[in-house]
Structures are given as C-alpha cells and as structure tokens.
mmCIF file of C-alpha atoms in Angstrom:
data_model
loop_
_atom_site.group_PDB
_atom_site.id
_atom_site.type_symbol
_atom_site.label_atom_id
_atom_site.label_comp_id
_atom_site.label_asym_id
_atom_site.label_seq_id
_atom_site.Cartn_x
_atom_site.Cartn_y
_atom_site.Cartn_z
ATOM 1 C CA UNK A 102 130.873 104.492 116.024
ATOM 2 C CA UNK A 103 129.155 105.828 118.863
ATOM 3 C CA UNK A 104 127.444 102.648 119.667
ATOM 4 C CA UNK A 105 130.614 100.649 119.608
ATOM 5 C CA UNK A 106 132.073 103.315 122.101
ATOM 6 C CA UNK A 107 129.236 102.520 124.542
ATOM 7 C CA UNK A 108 129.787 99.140 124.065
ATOM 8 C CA UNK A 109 133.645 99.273 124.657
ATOM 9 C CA UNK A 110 132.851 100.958 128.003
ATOM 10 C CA UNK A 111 130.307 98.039 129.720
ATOM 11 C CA UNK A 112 133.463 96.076 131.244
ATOM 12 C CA UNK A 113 134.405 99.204 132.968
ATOM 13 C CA UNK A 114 130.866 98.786 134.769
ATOM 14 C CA UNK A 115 131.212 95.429 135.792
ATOM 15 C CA UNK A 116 134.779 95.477 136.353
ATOM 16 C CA UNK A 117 133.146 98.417 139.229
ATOM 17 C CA UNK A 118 130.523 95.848 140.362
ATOM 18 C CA UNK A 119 132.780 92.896 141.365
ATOM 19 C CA UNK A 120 135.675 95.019 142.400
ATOM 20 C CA UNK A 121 133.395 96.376 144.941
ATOM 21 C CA UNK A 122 131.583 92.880 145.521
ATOM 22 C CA UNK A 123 134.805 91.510 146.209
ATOM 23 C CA UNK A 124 135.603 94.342 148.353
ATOM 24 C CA UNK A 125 132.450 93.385 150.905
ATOM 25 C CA UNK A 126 133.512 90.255 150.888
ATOM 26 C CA UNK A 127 136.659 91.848 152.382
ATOM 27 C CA UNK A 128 134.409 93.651 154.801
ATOM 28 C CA UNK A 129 132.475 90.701 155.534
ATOM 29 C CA UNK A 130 135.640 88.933 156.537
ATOM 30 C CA UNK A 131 137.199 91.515 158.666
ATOM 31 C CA UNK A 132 133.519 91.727 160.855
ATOM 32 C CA UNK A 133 133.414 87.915 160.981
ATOM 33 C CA UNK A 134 137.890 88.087 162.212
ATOM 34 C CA UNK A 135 135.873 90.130 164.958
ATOM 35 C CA UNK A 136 137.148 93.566 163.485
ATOM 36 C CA UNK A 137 134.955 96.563 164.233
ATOM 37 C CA UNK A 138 133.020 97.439 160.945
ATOM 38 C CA UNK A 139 134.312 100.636 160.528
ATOM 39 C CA UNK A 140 137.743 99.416 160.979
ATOM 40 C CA UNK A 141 137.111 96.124 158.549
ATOM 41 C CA UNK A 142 136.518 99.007 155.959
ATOM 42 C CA UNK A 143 140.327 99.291 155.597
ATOM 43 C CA UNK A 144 141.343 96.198 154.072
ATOM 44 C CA UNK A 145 137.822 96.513 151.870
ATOM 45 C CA UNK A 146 139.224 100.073 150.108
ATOM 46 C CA UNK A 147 142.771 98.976 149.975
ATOM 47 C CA UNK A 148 141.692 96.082 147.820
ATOM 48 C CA UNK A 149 139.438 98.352 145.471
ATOM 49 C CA UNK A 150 141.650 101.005 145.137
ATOM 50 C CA UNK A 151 144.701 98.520 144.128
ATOM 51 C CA UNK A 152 142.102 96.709 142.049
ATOM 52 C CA UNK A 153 140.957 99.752 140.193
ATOM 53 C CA UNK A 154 144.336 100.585 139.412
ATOM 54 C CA UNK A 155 145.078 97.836 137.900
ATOM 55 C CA UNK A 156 141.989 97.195 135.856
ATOM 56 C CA UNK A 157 139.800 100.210 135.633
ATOM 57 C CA UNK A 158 140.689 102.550 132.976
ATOM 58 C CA UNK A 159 140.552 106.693 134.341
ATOM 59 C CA UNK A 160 141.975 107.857 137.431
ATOM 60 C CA UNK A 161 138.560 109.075 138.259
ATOM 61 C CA UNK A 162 137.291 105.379 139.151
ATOM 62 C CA UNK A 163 140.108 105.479 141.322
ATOM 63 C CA UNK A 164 138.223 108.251 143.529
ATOM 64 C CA UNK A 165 134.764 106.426 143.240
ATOM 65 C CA UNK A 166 136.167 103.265 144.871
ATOM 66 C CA UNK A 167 137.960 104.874 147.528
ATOM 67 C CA UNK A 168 134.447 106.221 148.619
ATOM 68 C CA UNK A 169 131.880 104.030 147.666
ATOM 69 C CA UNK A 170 131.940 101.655 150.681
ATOM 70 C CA UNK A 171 132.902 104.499 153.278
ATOM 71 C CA UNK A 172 129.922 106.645 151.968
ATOM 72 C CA UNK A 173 127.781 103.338 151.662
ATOM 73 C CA UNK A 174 128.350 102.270 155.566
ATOM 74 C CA UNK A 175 128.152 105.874 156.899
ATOM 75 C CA UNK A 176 125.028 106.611 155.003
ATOM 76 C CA UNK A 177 123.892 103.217 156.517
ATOM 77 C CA UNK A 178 124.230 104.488 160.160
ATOM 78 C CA UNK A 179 122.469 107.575 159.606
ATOM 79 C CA UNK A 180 118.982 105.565 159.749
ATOM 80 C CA UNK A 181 117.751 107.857 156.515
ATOM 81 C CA UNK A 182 114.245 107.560 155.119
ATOM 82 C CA UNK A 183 114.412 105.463 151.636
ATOM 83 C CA UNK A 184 113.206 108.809 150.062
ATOM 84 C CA UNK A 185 116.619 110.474 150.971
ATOM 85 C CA UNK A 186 118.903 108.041 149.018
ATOM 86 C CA UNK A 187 116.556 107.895 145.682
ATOM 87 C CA UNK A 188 116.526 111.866 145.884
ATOM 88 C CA UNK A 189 120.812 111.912 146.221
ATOM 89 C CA UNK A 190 120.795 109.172 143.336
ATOM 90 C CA UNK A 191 118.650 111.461 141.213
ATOM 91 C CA UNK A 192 120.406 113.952 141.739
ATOM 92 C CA UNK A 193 123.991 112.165 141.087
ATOM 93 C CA UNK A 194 122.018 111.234 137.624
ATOM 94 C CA UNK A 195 121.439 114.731 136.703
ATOM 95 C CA UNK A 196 125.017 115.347 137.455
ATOM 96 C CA UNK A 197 127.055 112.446 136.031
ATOM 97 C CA UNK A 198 124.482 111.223 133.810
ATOM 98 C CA UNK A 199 126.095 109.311 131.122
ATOM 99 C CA UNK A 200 129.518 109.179 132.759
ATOM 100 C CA UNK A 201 129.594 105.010 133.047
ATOM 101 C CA UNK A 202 129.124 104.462 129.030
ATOM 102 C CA UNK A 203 131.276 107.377 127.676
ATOM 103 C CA UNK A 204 134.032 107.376 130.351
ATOM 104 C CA UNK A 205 133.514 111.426 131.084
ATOM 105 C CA UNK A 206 133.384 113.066 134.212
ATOM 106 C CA UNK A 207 132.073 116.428 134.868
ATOM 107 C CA UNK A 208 135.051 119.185 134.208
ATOM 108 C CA UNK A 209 134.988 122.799 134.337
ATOM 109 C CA UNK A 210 137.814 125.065 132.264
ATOM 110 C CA UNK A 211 139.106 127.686 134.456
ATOM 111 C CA UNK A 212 140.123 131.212 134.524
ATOM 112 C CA UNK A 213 143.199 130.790 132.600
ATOM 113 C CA UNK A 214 142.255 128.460 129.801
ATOM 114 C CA UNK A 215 139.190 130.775 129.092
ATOM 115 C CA UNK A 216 141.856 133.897 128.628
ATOM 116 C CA UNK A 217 144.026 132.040 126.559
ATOM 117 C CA UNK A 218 140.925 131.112 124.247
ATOM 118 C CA UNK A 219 139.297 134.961 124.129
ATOM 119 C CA UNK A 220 142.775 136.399 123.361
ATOM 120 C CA UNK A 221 143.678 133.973 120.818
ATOM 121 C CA UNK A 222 140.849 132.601 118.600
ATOM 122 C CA UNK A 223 140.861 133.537 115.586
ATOM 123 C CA UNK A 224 138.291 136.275 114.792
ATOM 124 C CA UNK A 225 134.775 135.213 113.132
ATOM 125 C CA UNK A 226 135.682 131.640 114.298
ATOM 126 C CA UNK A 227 133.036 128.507 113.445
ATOM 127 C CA UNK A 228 133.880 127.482 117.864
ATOM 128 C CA UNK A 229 132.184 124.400 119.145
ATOM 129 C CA UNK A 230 132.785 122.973 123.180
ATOM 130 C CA UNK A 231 132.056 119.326 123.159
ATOM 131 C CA UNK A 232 131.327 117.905 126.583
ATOM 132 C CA UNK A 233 130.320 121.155 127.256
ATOM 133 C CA UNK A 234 129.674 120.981 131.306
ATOM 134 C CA UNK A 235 127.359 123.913 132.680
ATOM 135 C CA UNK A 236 128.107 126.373 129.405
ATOM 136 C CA UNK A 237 130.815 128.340 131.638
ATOM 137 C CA UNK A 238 133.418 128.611 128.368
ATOM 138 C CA UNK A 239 130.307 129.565 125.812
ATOM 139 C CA UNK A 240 129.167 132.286 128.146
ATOM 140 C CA UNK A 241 132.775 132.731 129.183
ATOM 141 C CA UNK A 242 133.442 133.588 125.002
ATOM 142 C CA UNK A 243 129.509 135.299 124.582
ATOM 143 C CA UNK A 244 131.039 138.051 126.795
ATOM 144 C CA UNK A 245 134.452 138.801 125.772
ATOM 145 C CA UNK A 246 133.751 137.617 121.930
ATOM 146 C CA UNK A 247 131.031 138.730 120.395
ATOM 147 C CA UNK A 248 132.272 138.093 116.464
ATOM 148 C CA UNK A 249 132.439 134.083 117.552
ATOM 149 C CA UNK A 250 129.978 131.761 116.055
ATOM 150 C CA UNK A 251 128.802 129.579 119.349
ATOM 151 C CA UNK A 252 127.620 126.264 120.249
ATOM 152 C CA UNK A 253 128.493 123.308 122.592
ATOM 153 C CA UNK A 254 126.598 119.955 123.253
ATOM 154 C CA UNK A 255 126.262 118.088 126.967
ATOM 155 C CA UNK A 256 125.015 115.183 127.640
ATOM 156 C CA UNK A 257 124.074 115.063 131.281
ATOM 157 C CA UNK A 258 120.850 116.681 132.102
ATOM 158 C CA UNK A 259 121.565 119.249 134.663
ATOM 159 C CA UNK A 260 124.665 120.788 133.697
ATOM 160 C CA UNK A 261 122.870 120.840 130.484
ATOM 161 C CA UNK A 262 119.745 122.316 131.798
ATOM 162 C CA UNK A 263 121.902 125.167 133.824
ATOM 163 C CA UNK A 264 123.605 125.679 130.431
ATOM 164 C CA UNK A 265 120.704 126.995 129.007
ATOM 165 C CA UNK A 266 119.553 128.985 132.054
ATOM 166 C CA UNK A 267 122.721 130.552 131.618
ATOM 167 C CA UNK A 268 123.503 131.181 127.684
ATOM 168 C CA UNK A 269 122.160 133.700 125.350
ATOM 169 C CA UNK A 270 120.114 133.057 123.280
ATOM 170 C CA UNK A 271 122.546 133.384 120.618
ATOM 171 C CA UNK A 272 124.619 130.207 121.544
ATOM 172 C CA UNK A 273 123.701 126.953 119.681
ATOM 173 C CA UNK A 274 122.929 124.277 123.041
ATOM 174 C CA UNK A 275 121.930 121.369 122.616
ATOM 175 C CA UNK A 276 121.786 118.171 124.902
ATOM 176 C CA UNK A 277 122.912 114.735 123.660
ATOM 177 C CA UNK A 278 125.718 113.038 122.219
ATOM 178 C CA UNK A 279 128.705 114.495 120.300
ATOM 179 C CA UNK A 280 129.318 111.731 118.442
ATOM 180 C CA UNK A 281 125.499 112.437 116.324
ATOM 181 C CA UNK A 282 127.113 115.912 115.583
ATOM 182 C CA UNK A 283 128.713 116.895 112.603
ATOM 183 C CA UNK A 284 132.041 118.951 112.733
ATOM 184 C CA UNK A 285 132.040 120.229 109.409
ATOM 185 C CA UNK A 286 131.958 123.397 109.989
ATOM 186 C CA UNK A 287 133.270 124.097 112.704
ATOM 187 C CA UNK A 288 136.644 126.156 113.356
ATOM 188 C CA UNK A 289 137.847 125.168 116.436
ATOM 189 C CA UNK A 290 136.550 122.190 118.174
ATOM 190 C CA UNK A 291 137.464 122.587 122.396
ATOM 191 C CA UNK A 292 137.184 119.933 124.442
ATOM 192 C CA UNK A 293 137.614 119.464 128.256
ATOM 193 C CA UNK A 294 136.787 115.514 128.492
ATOM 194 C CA UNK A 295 138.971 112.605 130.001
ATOM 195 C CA UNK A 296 141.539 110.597 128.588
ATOM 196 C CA UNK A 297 139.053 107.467 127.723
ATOM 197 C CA UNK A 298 136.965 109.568 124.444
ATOM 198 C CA UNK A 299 140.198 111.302 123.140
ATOM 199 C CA UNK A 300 141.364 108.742 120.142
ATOM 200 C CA UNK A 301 138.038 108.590 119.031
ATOM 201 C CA UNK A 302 137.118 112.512 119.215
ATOM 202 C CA UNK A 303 140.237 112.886 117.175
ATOM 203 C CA UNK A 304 139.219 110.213 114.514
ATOM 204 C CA UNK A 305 136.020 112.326 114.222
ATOM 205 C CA UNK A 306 137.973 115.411 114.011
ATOM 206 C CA UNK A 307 140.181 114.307 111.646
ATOM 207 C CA UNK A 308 137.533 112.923 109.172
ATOM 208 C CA UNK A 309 135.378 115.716 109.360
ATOM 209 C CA UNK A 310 137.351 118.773 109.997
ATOM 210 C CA UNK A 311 138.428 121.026 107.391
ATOM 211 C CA UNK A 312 141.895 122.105 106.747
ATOM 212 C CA UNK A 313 143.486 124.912 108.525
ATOM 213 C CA UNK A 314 140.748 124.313 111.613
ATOM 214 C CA UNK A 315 142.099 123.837 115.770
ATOM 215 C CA UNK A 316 140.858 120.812 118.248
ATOM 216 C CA UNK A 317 142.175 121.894 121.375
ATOM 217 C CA UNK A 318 142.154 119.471 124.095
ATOM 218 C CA UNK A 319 142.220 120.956 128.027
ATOM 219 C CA UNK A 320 144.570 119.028 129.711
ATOM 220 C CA UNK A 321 144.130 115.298 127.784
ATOM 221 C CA UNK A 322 146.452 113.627 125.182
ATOM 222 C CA UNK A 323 145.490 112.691 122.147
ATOM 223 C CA UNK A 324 147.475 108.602 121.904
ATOM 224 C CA UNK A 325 150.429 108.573 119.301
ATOM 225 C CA UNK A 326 149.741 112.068 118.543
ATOM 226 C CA UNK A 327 151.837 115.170 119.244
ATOM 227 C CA UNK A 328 150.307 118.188 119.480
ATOM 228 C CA UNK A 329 151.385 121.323 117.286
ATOM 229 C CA UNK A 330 151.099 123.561 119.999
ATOM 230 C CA UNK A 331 151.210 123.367 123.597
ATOM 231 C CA UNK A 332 150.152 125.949 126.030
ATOM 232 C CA UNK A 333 151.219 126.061 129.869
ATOM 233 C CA UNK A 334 148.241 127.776 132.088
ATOM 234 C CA UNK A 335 150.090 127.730 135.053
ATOM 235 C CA UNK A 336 147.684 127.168 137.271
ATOM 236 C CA UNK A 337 147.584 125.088 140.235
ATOM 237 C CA UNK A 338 147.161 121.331 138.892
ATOM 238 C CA UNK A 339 149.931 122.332 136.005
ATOM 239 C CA UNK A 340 147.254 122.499 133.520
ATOM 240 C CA UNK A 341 147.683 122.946 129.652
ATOM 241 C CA UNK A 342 145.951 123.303 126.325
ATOM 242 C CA UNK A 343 147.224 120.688 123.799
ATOM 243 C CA UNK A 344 146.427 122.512 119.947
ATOM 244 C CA UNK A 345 146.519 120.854 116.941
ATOM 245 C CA UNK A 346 145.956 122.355 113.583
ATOM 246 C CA UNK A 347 143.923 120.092 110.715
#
C-alpha cells in the first residue's frame, strides 16, 4: 500500500518540473520581447499558478509555484557563495522532507483544537498523532493528560528530531512512515495531514481499528465519507475537527 502511494504521487513531481520549465520558457520569452527580467517574471508565475491549478493536486503546490521563480531570480542577484544555497536546501530537507512522495506539508494544531482534544478524550485512551509535526499535540496532551497512552510518528527529520528534544520520555516517537504502523490498538487516531493521504489513512483505519475507536481529522475530509461529528474551533482560518467513530 504504501509503496503504491509513493508511486501515485511521482506525476505530481514532474507535473512541478515542466510546469516550471515551461514557465522559463515564459521568462525566456518576455527577456528576448525586450521585457526587463524582473518584469518578464509576470507572465512566467501567471502561467504556473493557472497551470498548477489545473493539474497539480493540493493547494499547497499552488504556493510553491507562485514562489519558485521569484525566489529563484532574486536569490540569483544576490551573488551567494554555492555553500549558501546547499545549506537552505538542507535545511528545506529537514523541514519538508518527504513532502513530494506523500503529498504532506508541515501543519501545526493550534490552541483550540488541542483544548477540544484534552477536554474531551476519553480517559485512559490508546491516542496516536500521525504526521505528527514537531510533537506540539503529544506534549500539548503529556501536560494536561497524564492517564493518556502517547505516541505519534513523523517522517521528516527535523520536526522529528525537535519532537524528541521536546517529549517525555513517556511518549512513544518514532520517525518514519505511518503506513508501516499498526493501528490496532490504538483509541483515537488524530491526524493533521492534507487532503492528498486522507482516503487511504481511512482505509487503514477502517481495516485495522477496533470498534467503538475515533480518527479525527484537523481540518481535511475524508472523500464520500461524512463525518459523525463535527467540531467548529472558531479560529481564524474557520478551522474544524471532523470525528468519526469505528
């Protein structure tokens, strides 16, 4: 399963490369019309932000194309030592490692979502955060719940890494892939992820889940199915958790 998944998600990488190698070629065309080469960016991100609309799946490419080829011809003028740009893509790595094959940015739950979860878990809950970011919902829960059972996996190395800076010692962490993890026994299953993972999560869930257990999903549908519950944060960006019970 999980290696069809990473599969599934290569066309979204090239469908990046030639959007934006069609986008130069924009560029290139605007410089040669004797357009300035700042200003010959405009028809370049018009084209790969309509493009990635259309073809890209996640709004979240949307934002990457509208600032790929401004940050790529600023950083060019800046006359920066080789060193500089390896360093900034190691450090994107750390960050967003992992993000091109399973389609999942970097989120982080806020204030409300983590009250609504302290106040209302059930007590002695199995509770597992998939796509777990830096850890802030474990430690969020190690504080305000001590009776919780506690773990959460991420994939990306340095949110990981500050994860376990961060968490006690009595939160399961682990770094990798959710999809190698068994959900058995967990109780509620929380996940903050993006719309491209959700089907399959819930597939997962579904088979291995036991009756009468939660999957809450921050903010992201689940397709073709309705929620039992949902809960309004009311927060700035209308957020919500969507609850279903197994």
């Amino acid at each position: 399963m999980g290696q069809s998944f990473f599969f599934s998600q290569r066309p979204q990488v090239r469908r990046f490369l030639l959007i934006q190698l069609v986008g130069a070629l924009f560029w290139l065309s605007g410089v040669l019309l004797d357009m300035s080469a700042s200003a010959a960016l405009l028809p370049a991100i018009l084209w790969s932000v309509t493009a990635s609309l259309r073809w890209q799946a996640g709004r979240w490419w949307l934002v990457i194309h509208a600032l790929f080829a401004p940050l790529v011809f600023f950083a060019s003028q800046l006359d920066l030592a080789p060193g500089w740009y390896l360093l900034a893509f190691g450090i994107s790595w750390l960050v967003f490692g992992h993000v091109a094959s399973s389609g999942v940015p970097l989120y982080l739950s806020n204030r409300q979502a983590l009250t609504w979860l302290s106040e209302q878990l059930p007590h002695g809950a199995s509770f597992m955060d998939v796509g777990a970011g830096t850890g802030t919902v474990l430690a969020w829960l190690a504080r305000t719940r001590p009776d919780l059972s506690l773990s959460g996996i991420e994939h990306a190395w340095l949110p990981w890494l500050i994860g376990k800076l961060r968490l006690s010692a009595s939160v399961d962490w682990q770094r990798g892939d959710y999809r190698r993890v068994s959900f058995a026994g967990v109780d509620v299953l929380y996940a903050f992820l993006s719309p491209v993972p959700m089907l399959e999560l819930w597939q997962k869930a579904r088979q291995e889940m036991r009756a009468g257990s939660w999957f809450i999903s921050n903010t992201f549908e689940v397709p073709g199915e309705e929620p039992d519950e949902i809960i309004e944060l009311n927060d700035w960006k209308h957020g919500r958790l969507l609850l279903w019970r197994m």
